[in-house]
Short mmCIF file of C-alpha atoms and ligand atoms in Angstrom, two decimals:
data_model
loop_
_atom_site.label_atom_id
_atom_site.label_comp_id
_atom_site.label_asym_id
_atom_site.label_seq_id
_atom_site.Cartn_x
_atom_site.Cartn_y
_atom_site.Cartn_z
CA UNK C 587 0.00 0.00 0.00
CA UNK C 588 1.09 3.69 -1.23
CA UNK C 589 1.78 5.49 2.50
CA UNK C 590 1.60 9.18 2.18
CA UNK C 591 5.12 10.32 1.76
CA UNK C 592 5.99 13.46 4.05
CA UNK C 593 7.27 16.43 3.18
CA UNK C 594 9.64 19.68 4.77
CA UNK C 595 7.08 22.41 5.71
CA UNK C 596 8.67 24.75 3.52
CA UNK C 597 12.13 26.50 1.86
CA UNK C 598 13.61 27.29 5.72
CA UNK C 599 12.79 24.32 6.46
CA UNK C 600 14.41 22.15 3.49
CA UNK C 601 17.33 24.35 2.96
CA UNK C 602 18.31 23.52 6.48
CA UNK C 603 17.64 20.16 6.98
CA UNK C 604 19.83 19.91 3.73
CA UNK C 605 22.55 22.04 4.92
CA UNK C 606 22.49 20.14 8.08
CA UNK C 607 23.55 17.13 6.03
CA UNK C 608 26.18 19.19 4.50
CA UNK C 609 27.94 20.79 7.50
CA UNK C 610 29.46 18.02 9.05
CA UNK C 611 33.03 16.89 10.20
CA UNK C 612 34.04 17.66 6.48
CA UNK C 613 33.63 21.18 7.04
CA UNK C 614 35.41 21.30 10.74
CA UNK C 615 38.40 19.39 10.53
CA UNK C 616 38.76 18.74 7.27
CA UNK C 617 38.17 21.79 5.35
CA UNK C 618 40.31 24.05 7.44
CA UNK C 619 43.15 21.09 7.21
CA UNK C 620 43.18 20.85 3.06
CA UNK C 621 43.31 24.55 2.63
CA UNK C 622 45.99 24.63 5.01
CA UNK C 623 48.02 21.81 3.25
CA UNK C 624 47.06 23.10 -0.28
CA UNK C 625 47.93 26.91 -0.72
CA UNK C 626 45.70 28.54 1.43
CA UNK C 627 43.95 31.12 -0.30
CA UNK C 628 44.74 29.22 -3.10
CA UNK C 629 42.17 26.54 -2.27
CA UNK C 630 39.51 28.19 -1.35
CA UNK C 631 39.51 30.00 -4.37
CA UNK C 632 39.33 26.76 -6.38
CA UNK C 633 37.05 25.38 -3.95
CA UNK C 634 34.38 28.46 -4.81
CA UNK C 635 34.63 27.70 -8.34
CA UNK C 636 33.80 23.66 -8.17
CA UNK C 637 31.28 24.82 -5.37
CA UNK C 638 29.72 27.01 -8.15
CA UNK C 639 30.07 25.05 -10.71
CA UNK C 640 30.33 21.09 -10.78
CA UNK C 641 28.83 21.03 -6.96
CA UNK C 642 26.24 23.06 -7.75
CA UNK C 643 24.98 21.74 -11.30
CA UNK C 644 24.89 18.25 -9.35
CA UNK C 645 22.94 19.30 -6.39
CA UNK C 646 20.64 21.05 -8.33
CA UNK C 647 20.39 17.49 -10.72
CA UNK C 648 20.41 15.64 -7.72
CA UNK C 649 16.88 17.41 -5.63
CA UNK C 650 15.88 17.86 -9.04
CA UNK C 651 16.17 13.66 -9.53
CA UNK C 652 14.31 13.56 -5.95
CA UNK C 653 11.16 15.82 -6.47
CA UNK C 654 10.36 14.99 -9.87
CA UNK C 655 9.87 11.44 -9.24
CA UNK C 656 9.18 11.72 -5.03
CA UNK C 657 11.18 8.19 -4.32
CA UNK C 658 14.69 8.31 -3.01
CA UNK C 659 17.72 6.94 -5.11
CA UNK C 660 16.75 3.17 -6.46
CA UNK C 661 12.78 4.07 -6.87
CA UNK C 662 13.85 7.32 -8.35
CA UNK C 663 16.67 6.42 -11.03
CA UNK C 664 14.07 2.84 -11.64
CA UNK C 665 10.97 5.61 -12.50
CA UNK C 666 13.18 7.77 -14.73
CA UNK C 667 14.59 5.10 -16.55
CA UNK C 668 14.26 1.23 -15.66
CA UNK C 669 17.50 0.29 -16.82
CA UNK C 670 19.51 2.59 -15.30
CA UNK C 671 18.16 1.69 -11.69
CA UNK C 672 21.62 -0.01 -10.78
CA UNK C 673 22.47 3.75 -10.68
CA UNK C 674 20.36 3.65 -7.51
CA UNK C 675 21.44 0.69 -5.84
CA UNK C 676 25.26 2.22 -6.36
CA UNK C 677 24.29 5.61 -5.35
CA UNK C 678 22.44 4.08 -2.33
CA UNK C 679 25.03 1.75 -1.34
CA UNK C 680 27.44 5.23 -0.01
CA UNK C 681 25.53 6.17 2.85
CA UNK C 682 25.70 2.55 4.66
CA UNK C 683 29.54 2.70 4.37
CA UNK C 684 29.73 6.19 5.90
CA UNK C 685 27.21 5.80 8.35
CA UNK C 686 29.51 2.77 10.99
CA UNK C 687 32.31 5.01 10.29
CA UNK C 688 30.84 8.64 10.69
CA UNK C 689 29.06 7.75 13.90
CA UNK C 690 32.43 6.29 15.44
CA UNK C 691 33.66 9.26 15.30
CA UNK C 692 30.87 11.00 16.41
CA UNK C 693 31.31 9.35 19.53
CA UNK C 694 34.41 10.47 20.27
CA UNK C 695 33.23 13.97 19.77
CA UNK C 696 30.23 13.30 22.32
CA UNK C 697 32.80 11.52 24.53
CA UNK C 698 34.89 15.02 24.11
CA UNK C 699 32.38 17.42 24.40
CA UNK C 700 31.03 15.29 27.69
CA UNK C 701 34.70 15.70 29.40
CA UNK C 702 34.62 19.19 28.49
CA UNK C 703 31.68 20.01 29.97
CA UNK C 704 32.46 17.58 33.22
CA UNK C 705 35.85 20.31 33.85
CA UNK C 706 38.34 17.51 32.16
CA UNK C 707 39.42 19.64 29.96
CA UNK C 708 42.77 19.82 30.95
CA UNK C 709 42.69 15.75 30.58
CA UNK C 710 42.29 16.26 27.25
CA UNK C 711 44.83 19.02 26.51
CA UNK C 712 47.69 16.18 27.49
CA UNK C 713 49.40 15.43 23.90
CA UNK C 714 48.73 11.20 24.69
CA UNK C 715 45.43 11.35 25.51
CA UNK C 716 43.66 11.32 22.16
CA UNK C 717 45.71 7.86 21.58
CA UNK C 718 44.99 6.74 24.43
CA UNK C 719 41.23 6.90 24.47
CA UNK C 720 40.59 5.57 20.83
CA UNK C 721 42.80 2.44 21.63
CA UNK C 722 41.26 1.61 25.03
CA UNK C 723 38.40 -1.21 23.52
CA UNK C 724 35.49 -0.28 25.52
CA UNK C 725 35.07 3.57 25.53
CA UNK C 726 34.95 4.41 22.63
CA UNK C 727 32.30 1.88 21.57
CA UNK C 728 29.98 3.22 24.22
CA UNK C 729 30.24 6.41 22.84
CA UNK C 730 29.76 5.08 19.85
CA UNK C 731 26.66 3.39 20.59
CA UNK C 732 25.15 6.38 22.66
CA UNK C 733 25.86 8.54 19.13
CA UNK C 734 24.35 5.95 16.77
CA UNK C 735 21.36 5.34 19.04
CA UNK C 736 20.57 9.18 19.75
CA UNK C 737 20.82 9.64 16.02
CA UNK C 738 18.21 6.40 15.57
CA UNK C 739 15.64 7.96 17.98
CA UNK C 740 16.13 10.94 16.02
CA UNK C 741 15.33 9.40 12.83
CA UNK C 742 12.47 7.29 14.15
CA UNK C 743 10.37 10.33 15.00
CA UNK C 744 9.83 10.94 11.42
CA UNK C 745 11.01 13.85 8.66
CA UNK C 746 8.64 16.67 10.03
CA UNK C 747 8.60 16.16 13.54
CA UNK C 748 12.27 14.67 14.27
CA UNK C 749 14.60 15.46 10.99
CA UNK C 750 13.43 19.02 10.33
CA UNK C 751 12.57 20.46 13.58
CA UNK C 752 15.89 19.49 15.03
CA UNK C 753 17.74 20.95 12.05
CA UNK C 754 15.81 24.01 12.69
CA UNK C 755 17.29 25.06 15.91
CA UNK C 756 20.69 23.17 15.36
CA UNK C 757 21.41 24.70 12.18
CA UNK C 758 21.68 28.54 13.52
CA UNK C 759 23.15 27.57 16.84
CA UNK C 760 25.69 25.90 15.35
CA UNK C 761 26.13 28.53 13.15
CA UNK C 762 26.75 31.27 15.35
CA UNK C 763 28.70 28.91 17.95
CA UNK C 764 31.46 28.79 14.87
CA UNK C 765 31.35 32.64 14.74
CA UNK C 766 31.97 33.05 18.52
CA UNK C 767 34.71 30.73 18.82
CA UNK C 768 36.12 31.86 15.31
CA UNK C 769 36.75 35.40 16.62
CA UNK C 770 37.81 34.31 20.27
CA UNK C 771 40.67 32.00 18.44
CA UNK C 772 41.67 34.82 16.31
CA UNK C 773 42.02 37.49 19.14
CA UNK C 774 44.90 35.07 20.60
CA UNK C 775 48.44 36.41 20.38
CA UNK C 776 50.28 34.84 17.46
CA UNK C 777 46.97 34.13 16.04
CA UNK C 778 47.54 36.64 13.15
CA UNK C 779 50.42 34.63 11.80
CA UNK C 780 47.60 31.68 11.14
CA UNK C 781 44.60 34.35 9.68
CA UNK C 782 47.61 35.20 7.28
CA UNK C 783 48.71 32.23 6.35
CA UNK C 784 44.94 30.75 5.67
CA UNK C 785 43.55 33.59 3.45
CA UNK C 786 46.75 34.47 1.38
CA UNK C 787 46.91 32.74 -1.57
CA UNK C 788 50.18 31.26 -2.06
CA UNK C 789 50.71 30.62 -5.96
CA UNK C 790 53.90 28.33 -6.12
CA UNK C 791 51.61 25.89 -4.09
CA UNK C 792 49.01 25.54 -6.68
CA UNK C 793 48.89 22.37 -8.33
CA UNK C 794 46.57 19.28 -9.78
CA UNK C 795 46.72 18.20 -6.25
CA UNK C 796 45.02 21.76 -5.01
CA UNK C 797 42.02 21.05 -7.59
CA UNK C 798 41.72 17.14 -6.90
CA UNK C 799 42.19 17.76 -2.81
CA UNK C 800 39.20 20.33 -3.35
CA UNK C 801 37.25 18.32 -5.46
CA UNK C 802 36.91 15.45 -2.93
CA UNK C 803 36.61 17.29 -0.36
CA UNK C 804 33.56 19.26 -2.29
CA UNK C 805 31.33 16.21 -2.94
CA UNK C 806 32.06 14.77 0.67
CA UNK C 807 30.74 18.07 2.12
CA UNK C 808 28.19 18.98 -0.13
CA UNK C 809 26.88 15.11 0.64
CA UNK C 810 27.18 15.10 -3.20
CA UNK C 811 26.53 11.34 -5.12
CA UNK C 812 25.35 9.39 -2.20
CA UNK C 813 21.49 9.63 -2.66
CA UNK C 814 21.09 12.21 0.46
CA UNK C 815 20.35 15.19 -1.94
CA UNK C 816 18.09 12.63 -3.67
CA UNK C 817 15.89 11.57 -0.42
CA UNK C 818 16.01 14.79 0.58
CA UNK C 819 14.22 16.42 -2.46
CA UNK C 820 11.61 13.90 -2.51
CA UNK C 821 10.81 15.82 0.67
CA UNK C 822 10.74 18.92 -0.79
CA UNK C 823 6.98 20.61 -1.81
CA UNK C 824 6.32 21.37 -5.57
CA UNK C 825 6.35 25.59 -4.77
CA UNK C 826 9.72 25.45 -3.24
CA UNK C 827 12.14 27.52 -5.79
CA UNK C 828 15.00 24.46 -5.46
CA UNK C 829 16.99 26.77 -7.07
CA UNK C 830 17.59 29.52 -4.28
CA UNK C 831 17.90 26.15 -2.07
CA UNK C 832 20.81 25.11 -3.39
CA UNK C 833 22.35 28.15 -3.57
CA UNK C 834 21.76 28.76 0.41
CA UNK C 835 22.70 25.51 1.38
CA UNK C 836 26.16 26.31 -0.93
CA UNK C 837 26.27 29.65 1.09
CA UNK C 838 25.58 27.37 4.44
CA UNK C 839 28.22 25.20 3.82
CA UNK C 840 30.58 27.20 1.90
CA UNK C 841 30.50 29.59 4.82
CA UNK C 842 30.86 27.00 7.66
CA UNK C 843 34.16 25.47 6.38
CA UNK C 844 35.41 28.67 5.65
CA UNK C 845 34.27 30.40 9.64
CA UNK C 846 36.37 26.82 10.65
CA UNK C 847 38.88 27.61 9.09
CA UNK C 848 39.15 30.86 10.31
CA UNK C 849 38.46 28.53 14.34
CA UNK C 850 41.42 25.74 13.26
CA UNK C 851 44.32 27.11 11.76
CA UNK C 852 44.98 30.36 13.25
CA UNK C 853 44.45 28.26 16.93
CA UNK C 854 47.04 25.52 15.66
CA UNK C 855 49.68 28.18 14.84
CA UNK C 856 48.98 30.11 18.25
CA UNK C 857 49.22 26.69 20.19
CA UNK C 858 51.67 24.79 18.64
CA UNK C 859 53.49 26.49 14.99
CA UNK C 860 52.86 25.46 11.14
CA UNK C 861 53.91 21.90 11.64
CA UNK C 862 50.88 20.61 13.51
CA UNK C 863 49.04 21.59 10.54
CA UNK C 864 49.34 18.09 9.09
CA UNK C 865 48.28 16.24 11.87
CA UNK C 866 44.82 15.59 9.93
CA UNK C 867 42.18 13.76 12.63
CA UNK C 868 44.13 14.77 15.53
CA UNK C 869 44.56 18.44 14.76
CA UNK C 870 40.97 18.76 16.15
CA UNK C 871 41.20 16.28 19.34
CA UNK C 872 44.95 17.08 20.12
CA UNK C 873 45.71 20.64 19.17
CA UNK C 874 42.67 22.34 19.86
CA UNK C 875 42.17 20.74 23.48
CA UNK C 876 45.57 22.12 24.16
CA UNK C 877 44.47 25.07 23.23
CA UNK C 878 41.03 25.69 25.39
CA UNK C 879 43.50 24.16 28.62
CA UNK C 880 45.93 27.21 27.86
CA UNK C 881 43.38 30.51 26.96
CA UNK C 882 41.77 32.12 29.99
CA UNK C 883 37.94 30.82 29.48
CA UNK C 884 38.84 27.95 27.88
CA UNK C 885 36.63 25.29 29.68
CA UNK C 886 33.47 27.28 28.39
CA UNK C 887 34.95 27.80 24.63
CA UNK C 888 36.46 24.05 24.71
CA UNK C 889 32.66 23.18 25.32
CA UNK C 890 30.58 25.23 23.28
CA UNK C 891 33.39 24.13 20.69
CA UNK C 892 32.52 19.85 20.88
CA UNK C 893 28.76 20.99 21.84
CA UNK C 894 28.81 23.01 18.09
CA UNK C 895 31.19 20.02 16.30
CA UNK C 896 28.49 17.27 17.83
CA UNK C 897 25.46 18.81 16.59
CA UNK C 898 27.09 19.32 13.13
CA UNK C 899 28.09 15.38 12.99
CA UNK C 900 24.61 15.11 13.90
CA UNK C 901 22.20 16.30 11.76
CA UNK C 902 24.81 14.72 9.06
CA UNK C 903 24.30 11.49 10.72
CA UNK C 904 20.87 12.15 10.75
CA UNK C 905 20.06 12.68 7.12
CA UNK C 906 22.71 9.64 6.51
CA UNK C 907 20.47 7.22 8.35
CA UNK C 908 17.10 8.71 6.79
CA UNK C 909 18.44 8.27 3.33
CA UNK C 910 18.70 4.32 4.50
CA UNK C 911 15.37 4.43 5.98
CA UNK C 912 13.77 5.78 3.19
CA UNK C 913 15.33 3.79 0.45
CA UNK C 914 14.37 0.42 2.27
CA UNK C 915 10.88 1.98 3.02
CA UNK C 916 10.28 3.05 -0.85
CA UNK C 917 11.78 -0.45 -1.74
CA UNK C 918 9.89 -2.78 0.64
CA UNK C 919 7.25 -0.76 1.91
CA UNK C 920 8.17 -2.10 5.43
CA UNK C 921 7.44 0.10 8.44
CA UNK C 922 9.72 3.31 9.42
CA UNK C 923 10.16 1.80 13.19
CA UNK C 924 11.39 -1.79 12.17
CA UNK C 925 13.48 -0.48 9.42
CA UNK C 926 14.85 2.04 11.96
CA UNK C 927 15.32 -0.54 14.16
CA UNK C 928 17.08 -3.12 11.53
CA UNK C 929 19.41 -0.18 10.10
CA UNK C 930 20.32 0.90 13.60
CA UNK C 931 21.46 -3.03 14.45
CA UNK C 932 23.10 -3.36 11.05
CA UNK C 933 25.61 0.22 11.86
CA UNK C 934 25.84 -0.97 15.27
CA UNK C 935 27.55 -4.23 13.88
CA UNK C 936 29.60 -2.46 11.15
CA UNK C 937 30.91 -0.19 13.85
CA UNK C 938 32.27 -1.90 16.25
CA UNK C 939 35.16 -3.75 13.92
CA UNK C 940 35.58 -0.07 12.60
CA UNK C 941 36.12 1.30 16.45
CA UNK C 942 38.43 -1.47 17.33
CA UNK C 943 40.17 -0.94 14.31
CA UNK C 944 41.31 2.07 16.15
CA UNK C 945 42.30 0.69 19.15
CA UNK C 946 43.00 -3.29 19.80
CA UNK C 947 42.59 -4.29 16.67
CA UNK C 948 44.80 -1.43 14.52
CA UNK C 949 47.39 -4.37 13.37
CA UNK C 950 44.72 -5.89 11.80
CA UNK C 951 45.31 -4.94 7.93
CA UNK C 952 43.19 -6.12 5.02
CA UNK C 953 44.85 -5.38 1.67
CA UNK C 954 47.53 -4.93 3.09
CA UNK C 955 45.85 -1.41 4.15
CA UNK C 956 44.69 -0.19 8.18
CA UNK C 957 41.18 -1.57 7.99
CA UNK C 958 39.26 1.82 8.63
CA UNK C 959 41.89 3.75 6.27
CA UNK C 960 40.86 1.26 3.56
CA UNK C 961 37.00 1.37 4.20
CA UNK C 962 37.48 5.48 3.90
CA UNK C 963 39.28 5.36 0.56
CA UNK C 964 36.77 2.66 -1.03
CA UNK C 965 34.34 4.98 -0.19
CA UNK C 966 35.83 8.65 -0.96
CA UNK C 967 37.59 7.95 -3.59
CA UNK C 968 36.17 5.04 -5.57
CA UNK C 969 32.34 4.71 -5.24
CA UNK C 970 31.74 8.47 -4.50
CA UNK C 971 33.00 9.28 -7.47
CA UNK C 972 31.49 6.85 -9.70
CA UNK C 973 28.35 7.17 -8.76
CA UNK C 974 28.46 11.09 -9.46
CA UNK C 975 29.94 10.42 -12.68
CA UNK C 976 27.39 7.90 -13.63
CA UNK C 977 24.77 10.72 -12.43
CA UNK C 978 26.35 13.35 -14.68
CA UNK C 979 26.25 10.31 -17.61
CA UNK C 980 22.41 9.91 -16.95
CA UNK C 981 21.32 13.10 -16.60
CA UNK C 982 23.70 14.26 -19.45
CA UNK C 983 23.25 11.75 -22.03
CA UNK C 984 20.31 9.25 -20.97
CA UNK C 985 17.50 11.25 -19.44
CA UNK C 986 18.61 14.58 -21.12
CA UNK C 987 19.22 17.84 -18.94
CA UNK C 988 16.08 19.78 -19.96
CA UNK C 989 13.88 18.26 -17.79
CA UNK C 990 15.69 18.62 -15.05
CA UNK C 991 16.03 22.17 -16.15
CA UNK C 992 12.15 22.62 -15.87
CA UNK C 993 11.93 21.02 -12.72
CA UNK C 994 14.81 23.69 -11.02
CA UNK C 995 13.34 26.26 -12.99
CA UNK C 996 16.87 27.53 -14.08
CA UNK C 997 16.90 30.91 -15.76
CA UNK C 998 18.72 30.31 -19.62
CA UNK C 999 22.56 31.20 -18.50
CA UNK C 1000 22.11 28.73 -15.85
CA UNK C 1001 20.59 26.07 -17.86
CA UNK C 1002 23.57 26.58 -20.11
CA UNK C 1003 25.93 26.15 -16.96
CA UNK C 1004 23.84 23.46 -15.86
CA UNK C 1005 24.23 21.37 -19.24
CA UNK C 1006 27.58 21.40 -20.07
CA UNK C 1007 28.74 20.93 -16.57
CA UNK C 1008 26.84 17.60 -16.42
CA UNK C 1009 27.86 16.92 -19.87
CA UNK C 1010 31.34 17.72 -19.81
CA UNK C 1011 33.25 19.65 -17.13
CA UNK C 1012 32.17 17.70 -14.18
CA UNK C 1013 32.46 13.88 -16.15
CA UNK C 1014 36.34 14.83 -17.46
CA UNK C 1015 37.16 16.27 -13.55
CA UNK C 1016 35.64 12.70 -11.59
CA UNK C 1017 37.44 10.72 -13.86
CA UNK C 1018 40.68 12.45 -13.24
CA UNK C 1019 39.72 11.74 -9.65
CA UNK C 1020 39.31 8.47 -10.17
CA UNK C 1021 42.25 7.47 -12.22
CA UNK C 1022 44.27 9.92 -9.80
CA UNK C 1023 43.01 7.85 -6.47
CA UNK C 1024 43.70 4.65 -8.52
CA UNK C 1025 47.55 5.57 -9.61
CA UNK C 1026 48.22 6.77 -6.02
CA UNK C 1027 46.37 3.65 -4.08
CA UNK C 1028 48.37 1.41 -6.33
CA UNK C 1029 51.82 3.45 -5.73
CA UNK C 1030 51.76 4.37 -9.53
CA UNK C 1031 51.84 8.14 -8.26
CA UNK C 1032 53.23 9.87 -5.35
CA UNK C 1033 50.47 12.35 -4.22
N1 LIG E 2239 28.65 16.41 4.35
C1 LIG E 2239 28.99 15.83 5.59
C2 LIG E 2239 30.25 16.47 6.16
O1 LIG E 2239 30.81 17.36 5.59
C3 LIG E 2239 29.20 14.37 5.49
C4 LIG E 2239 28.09 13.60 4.90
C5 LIG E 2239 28.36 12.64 4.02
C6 LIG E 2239 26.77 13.84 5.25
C7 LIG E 2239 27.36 11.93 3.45
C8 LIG E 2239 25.76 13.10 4.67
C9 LIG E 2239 26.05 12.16 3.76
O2 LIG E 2239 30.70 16.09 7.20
#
């Protein structure tokens, strides 16, 4: 039997239940860390361009994909065009990888922002400790299992009532939490060195590297090619213009990664110099901790930080495990509480291999490759990418862009934009992605 499919009351409340999906741990550790790594001012200028251009084009396809036919990825690409509905079992298959992994680390920003708020921050602050907790075995998979089941409950209480209203409130808050702690960080002494250093574009570091690093980095946080966008604009009512969505949720996004930037990198140099600035994962759990334990008022900032970085993971989580819901529900028809219920046991299985894989079990190598390292790059850099290249191939070629067009109701310069994005630009960059991720995984190339 049909059930009555729900919908977001409205633009506020689509664009931010979408842009709560997009601001995640890409934008707060891993933003701030690429455009460190790759030139600075550099990369975010050739991050606004793909955000403009490929990102955009494909978010636009992608809500477009979701409203026109109301199903989420399988049902949708299977109503468009029956033989190209393996496109939705691929697209669909990205969000149950992420999901055991994202929430592992979710918990250890709950387990963070708990010991800030409890007064251990100076616990924290000491340069072992972030080691220490993510080998001990049992820790970290309570925290784990506290994130994944909070985000469950979430999930279970439906797409008006649970999904949107939390994005509602968590969405600004988080939003001007970033700002607060942004400006704090860069009143520091020997802060300046850092603002300099992140917004100066630094032209003998530009390379293919800059534009690949930004290009994964772009579909990751604009949950690009994993269905999300998909679900989440068969949510989306008819008199919505999806076209000024996408462009806030860009804004949204676009603007959180850059206000984190602005949080991370100036506090690294202040803390602990330029060289901490590769220390990836840990530049958020180790240097920053140090940090709040140094600056007068750092207990309060070190919380409202991990209270700001949890509710971003969050609502990402959130519209991760939603996507899975509604796929199996538009598949099966089966009901949202035992599918919510079967998804949540299925992550909570996944997830525990993934959090040992931190800790006890970090010998453990498959491919000859760190288990969770390898489960990160099959996902980022292999099916990510083919699944938004077989999008841009569908839309392109198979289904034709006009009717997509129609649906966004894109003014004629964007159209243009719009069609030989998916029809060109955007197919040529994923593939040099793709071979790029290959050569390097295989030791072909050194990047
Ligand atoms: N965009 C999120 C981030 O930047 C991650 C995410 C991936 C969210 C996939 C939903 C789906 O952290």
């Amino acid at each position: 039997m049909e059930q009555k499919r729900s919908t977001f009351s409205g633009r506020l409340g689509f664009v931010l239940a979408a842009a709560g999906s997009a601001v995640g741990l890409g934008n707060i550790w891993r933003f701030p860390y690429l455009a460190a790594k790759y030139g600075g001012g550099m990369f975010l200028l050739v991050y606004l361009v793909l955000v403009m251009t490929v990102g955009f084009s494909l978010m636009v396809a992608e809500i477009a994909i979701g409203r026109r036919t109301g199903r989420s990825a399988i049902g949708a690409f299977r109503a468009l065009n029956r033989r190209y509905t393996f496109i939705g079992y691929l697209v669909s298959a990205v969000p149950f990888f992420i999901l055991p992994y994202y929430c592992v680390v979710g918990g250890w920003v709950a387990k963070y922002w708990a010991a800030s708020t409890l007064g251990r921050g100076g616990l924290l602050a000491d340069s072992g400790y972030f080691d220490a907790f993510v080998s001990r075995p049992i820790e970290p998979l309570v925290w784990f299992f506290l994130f994944l089941t909070l985000t469950a409950l979430l999930v279970l209480t439906g797409v008006e009532k649970g999904v949107e209203k939390v994005c509602k409130w968590m969405m600004p808050v988080q939003a001007v939490l970033s700002v607060l702690v942004a400006v704090y960080v860069m009143l520091l002494p020997g802060a300046g060195e850092g603002v300099a250093y992140y917004l100066k574009p630094d032209l003998s570091r530009f390379s293919i590297r800059t534009v690949l690093a930004a290009m994964g980095q772009m579909f990751f946080s604009m949950s690009l090619a994993m269905g999300v966008m998909i679900t989440y604009g068969s949510y989306m009512k008819e008199e919505v213009n999806l076209h000024t969505a996408v462009r806030q949720i860009e804004l949204f996004d676009t603007g959180i990664a850059f206000v984190s930037g602005l949080m991370v990198v100036p506090a690294v140099f202040a803390v602990a110099g330029p060289q901490a600035l590769d220390t990836g994962p840990g530049l958020m759990f180790v240097t920053l901790p140090r940090l709040f334990d140094r600056m007068p008022g750092g207990h309060l900032v070190g919380t409202v930080f991990f209270l700001s970085v949890l509710l971003a993971a969050l609502t990402s989580t959130i519209s991760m495990m939603e996507t899975v819901v509604s796929i199996l529900q538009d598949r099966w028809g089966w009901s949202r509480r035992g599918i919510c219920v079967a998804v949540w046991a299925v992550v909570l299985l996944a997830g525990v291999p993934l959090s040992l894989g931190y800790g006890p079990w970090s010998g453990f190598r498959v491919l000859d490759r760190h288990f969770p390292d390898l489960l990160d790059f099959m996902t980022n850099q292999i099916l990510m990418p083919v699944a938004a290249l077989l999008t841009c191939l569908f839309v392109g070629y198979a289904l034709g862009p006009r009717s997509l067009i129609e649906e966004a109701r894109l003014k004629r310069g964007e159209a243009a934009v719009f069609t030989v994005v998916i029809r060109y630009a955007a197919p040529v960059c994923i593939l040099l992605i793709l071979l790029t991720s290959l050569l390097s995984f295989f030791g072909v190339l050194q990047i």
